[in-house]
Coordinates of C-alpha atoms in Angstrom, one line a residue:
M1 CA 1.4 -21.3 -7.4
G2 CA 1.8 -19.0 -10.4
G3 CA -0.7 -16.6 -11.9
P4 CA -1.2 -12.9 -12.4
R5 CA -0.5 -10.4 -9.7
R6 CA -3.2 -9.9 -7.1
L7 CA -3.1 -6.9 -4.8
L8 CA -5.4 -5.3 -2.3
L9 CA -4.1 -1.8 -1.5
V10 CA -6.0 -0.2 1.4
S11 CA -5.7 3.4 2.4
N12 CA -6.1 2.9 6.1
S13 CA -6.4 0.1 8.7
T14 CA -9.1 1.7 10.8
L15 CA -12.0 3.8 9.7
H16 CA -13.6 6.3 12.1
G17 CA -16.3 4.5 14.1
G18 CA -15.0 1.0 13.3
G19 CA -12.5 -1.5 14.5
Y20 CA -9.2 -2.7 13.0
L21 CA -9.7 -3.6 9.3
G22 CA -13.5 -3.6 10.0
H23 CA -14.3 -1.5 7.0
C24 CA -12.6 -3.8 4.5
Q25 CA -13.0 -7.2 6.1
E26 CA -15.5 -8.4 3.4
H27 CA -13.0 -7.3 0.7
I28 CA -10.3 -9.2 2.5
K29 CA -12.3 -12.4 2.6
S30 CA -13.3 -12.0 -1.1
F31 CA -9.6 -11.2 -2.0
L32 CA -8.0 -14.1 -0.1
G33 CA -10.8 -16.6 -0.8
E34 CA -10.8 -20.2 0.4
K35 CA -7.5 -21.4 -1.0
V36 CA -5.4 -19.3 1.3
K37 CA -5.2 -20.8 4.8
R38 CA -2.4 -18.7 6.4
V39 CA -1.3 -15.1 5.9
L40 CA 2.3 -13.9 6.5
F41 CA 2.1 -10.6 8.4
V42 CA 4.8 -7.9 8.2
P43 CA 4.6 -5.6 11.3
Y44 CA 7.8 -3.7 10.6
A45 CA 6.1 -0.3 10.4
L46 CA 5.4 -0.2 14.1
H47 CA 7.9 -0.3 17.0
D48 CA 5.9 -2.8 19.1
R49 CA 5.8 -5.7 16.7
D50 CA 4.5 -8.2 19.2
A51 CA 1.4 -6.1 20.0
Y52 CA 0.9 -5.4 16.4
A53 CA 1.0 -9.1 15.5
R54 CA -1.6 -9.9 18.2
T55 CA -4.0 -7.3 16.8
A56 CA -3.6 -8.6 13.3
R57 CA -3.8 -12.2 14.3
A58 CA -7.0 -11.7 16.2
K59 CA -8.6 -10.0 13.2
F60 CA -7.5 -12.6 10.6
E61 CA -8.4 -15.5 12.8
S62 CA -11.9 -14.0 13.1
L63 CA -12.1 -14.1 9.3
G64 CA -11.0 -17.7 9.2
Y65 CA -7.3 -17.4 8.4
G66 CA -4.2 -18.3 10.4
L67 CA -1.5 -15.6 10.7
D68 CA 2.2 -15.9 11.1
S69 CA 4.2 -12.7 11.8
I70 CA 7.5 -12.4 10.0
H71 CA 9.3 -10.9 13.0
E72 CA 8.8 -14.2 14.9
S73 CA 10.7 -16.1 12.2
C74 CA 14.4 -16.8 12.5
D75 CA 14.6 -16.6 8.7
P76 CA 12.4 -13.8 7.2
V77 CA 13.5 -14.6 3.6
E78 CA 12.4 -18.2 4.0
A79 CA 9.2 -17.1 5.6
V80 CA 8.4 -15.1 2.5
R81 CA 9.4 -18.0 0.2
K82 CA 6.9 -20.3 2.0
S83 CA 4.1 -17.8 2.4
E84 CA 0.6 -18.3 0.9
A85 CA -0.3 -14.6 1.1
I86 CA 1.4 -11.5 2.4
F87 CA -0.1 -8.6 4.5
I88 CA 2.0 -5.6 5.3
G89 CA 0.5 -3.3 7.9
G90 CA 0.6 0.4 8.4
G91 CA 2.8 2.6 10.6
N92 CA 5.8 4.6 9.6
T93 CA 6.7 4.0 6.0
F94 CA 10.4 4.9 6.4
R95 CA 10.8 2.4 9.3
L96 CA 9.0 -0.2 7.2
L97 CA 11.0 0.2 4.0
K98 CA 14.3 0.2 6.0
A99 CA 13.4 -3.1 7.6
L100 CA 12.5 -4.6 4.3
Y101 CA 15.9 -3.7 2.9
D102 CA 17.7 -4.7 6.1
N103 CA 16.1 -8.2 5.9
S104 CA 16.8 -8.5 2.1
L105 CA 13.1 -8.9 1.4
I106 CA 12.5 -6.5 -1.5
Q107 CA 13.3 -8.9 -4.3
E108 CA 11.9 -11.9 -2.4
I109 CA 8.5 -10.2 -2.0
R110 CA 8.5 -9.0 -5.6
K111 CA 9.2 -12.6 -6.8
R112 CA 6.5 -14.1 -4.7
V113 CA 3.9 -11.6 -5.8
L114 CA 4.8 -10.8 -9.5
E115 CA 6.2 -14.3 -10.5
D116 CA 4.5 -16.7 -8.2
G117 CA 1.2 -14.8 -8.0
I118 CA 0.5 -15.0 -4.2
P119 CA -1.9 -12.4 -2.9
Y120 CA -0.4 -9.2 -1.5
M121 CA -2.4 -6.9 0.8
G122 CA -1.2 -3.6 2.2
S123 CA -2.7 -0.9 4.4
S124 CA -1.4 2.6 4.7
A125 CA 2.4 2.2 4.8
G126 CA 2.0 -1.3 3.4
T127 CA 0.2 0.3 0.4
N128 CA 3.0 2.9 0.1
V129 CA 5.7 0.3 -0.2
A130 CA 3.7 -1.6 -2.9
T131 CA 4.3 1.2 -5.3
I132 CA 7.3 2.5 -7.2
S133 CA 8.6 4.6 -4.2
I134 CA 7.6 6.1 -0.9
N135 CA 8.1 9.7 -2.2
T136 CA 4.4 10.4 -1.6
T137 CA 4.1 9.0 2.0
N138 CA 2.7 11.3 4.7
D139 CA 5.2 10.1 7.3
M140 CA 8.3 11.7 8.9
P141 CA 11.7 10.2 8.0
I142 CA 12.5 8.9 11.5
V143 CA 15.0 6.4 10.0
Y144 CA 16.8 6.3 6.7
P145 CA 16.3 3.4 4.3
P146 CA 19.1 2.9 1.7
S147 CA 16.7 4.0 -1.0
L148 CA 13.2 5.5 -1.4
Q149 CA 12.5 2.9 -4.1
A150 CA 10.0 0.4 -2.9
L151 CA 8.5 -2.9 -4.1
G152 CA 7.3 -1.6 -7.4
L153 CA 4.3 -4.0 -7.6
V154 CA 2.5 -1.2 -9.6
P155 CA 4.1 1.5 -11.8
F156 CA 2.7 4.5 -10.0
N157 CA 2.6 6.1 -6.5
I158 CA -0.2 6.2 -3.9
N159 CA -0.9 8.7 -1.2
P160 CA -2.9 6.9 1.5
H161 CA -5.1 8.8 3.9
Y162 CA -5.6 11.5 1.2
L163 CA -7.1 14.6 2.7
D164 CA -9.1 17.2 0.9
P165 CA -8.5 20.9 1.9
D166 CA -10.8 22.1 4.6
V167 CA -12.2 25.4 3.3
K168 CA -13.2 26.4 6.9
S169 CA -9.7 25.8 8.4
S170 CA -7.4 28.7 9.2
H171 CA -4.4 26.4 8.9
M172 CA -1.8 27.9 6.5
G173 CA 0.3 24.9 5.9
E174 CA 0.5 23.1 2.6
T175 CA -2.5 20.9 1.5
R176 CA -1.9 17.4 0.4
E177 CA -2.8 18.5 -3.1
E178 CA -0.1 21.1 -3.0
R179 CA 2.5 18.6 -1.8
I180 CA 1.7 16.2 -4.6
R181 CA 1.9 19.1 -7.1
Q182 CA 5.4 19.9 -5.8
Y183 CA 6.3 16.2 -6.3
H184 CA 5.2 16.5 -9.9
E185 CA 7.3 19.6 -10.4
E186 CA 10.2 17.2 -10.6
P187 CA 10.8 15.5 -14.0
N188 CA 9.7 11.9 -14.8
T189 CA 7.5 11.6 -11.8
P190 CA 4.7 8.9 -12.1
P191 CA 1.0 9.3 -11.4
V192 CA -0.1 9.6 -7.8
L193 CA -3.4 8.1 -6.7
G194 CA -4.8 9.9 -3.6
L195 CA -6.8 7.3 -1.7
R196 CA -9.1 8.7 0.9
E197 CA -9.7 6.8 4.1
G198 CA -12.2 4.1 3.3
A199 CA -10.9 3.5 -0.2
M200 CA -8.8 0.7 -1.6
L201 CA -7.5 -0.4 -5.0
L202 CA -8.0 -4.0 -6.1
V203 CA -5.4 -5.2 -8.7
E204 CA -6.0 -8.5 -10.5
G205 CA -3.5 -9.0 -13.4
D206 CA -3.8 -6.0 -15.7
K207 CA -7.1 -4.8 -14.2
A208 CA -7.3 -2.2 -11.3
T209 CA -10.5 -1.2 -9.7
L210 CA -11.3 1.4 -7.1
Q211 CA -13.3 -0.1 -4.2
G212 CA -14.5 1.0 -0.8
V213 CA -16.9 3.7 0.5
T214 CA -15.0 6.8 -0.5
G215 CA -13.5 8.1 -3.7
A216 CA -10.0 8.9 -4.9
R217 CA -8.2 11.8 -6.6
L218 CA -5.8 11.1 -9.4
F219 CA -2.8 13.4 -10.1
L220 CA -0.9 13.2 -13.4
R221 CA 2.1 15.4 -14.0
G222 CA 1.2 18.6 -15.9
K223 CA -2.5 18.0 -15.7
K224 CA -5.4 19.0 -13.4
P225 CA -6.3 16.4 -10.8
T226 CA -9.4 14.4 -11.4
E227 CA -12.0 13.0 -9.1
H228 CA -13.1 9.3 -9.1
E229 CA -15.8 7.3 -7.4
P230 CA -15.7 3.7 -6.2
G231 CA -16.0 1.3 -9.2
T232 CA -13.6 3.4 -11.4
D233 CA -11.5 1.3 -13.7
F234 CA -7.9 2.4 -13.1
S235 CA -6.3 -0.3 -15.3
F236 CA -4.6 2.3 -17.5
L237 CA -2.4 3.2 -14.6
L238 CA -0.8 -0.3 -14.8
N239 CA 0.6 0.5 -18.2
D240 CA 3.6 2.7 -17.3
S241 CA 4.4 3.4 -20.9
N242 CA 1.4 5.7 -20.9
F243 CA 3.3 8.2 -18.7
Q244 CA 6.8 8.0 -19.9
N245 CA 6.5 11.4 -21.6
L246 CA 4.6 13.3 -18.9

């Protein structure tokens, strides 16, 4: 197929008051277009892969796309090689990344997306693994992947489900912003884009645009975080040389 990378990185699968992928279904249709007929679904982030595949299949069929779940294939690598588009769903990021390594899919997915140009969609954990690493996931390490390094489809990290501090809360635990700041206390850590629920990042080649109904918060090492509304051009985040000295 060939062509520039095309990514739709969604913060969450379900938005309060709506159904599965309901808040982003028009974005999905626009992103996949008419050329894609079938989507390869990766349900590794949840334990019950059969039930997860049924949910995803029902949604994508309602949008006019067939869906094959990779866990139903006897050869996951070959399934990736033959795929027209890939969707990795949410769940536990550590479980997901371990399964990608266990099935030798990291380099295969990178090749299909970055070299062959097939569309990649992720939600929640599927968005986490699209980045450099899963260091900024919100999940518990219930299993241990061989590395925290992920697909590296973009040269920065994302924190899905980003939560702003609740000024009325008496909770004394660390805020999401404090945890990201701790991450940036370590040397050579890349930018982190905090995607609130309802937000998503569309990447087309060297252009990245914030979409959805909510905004995002951008964290750069050594700098104050900045607030961004839907429509923001984040293309500069795709040039990793901008951050090598941060």
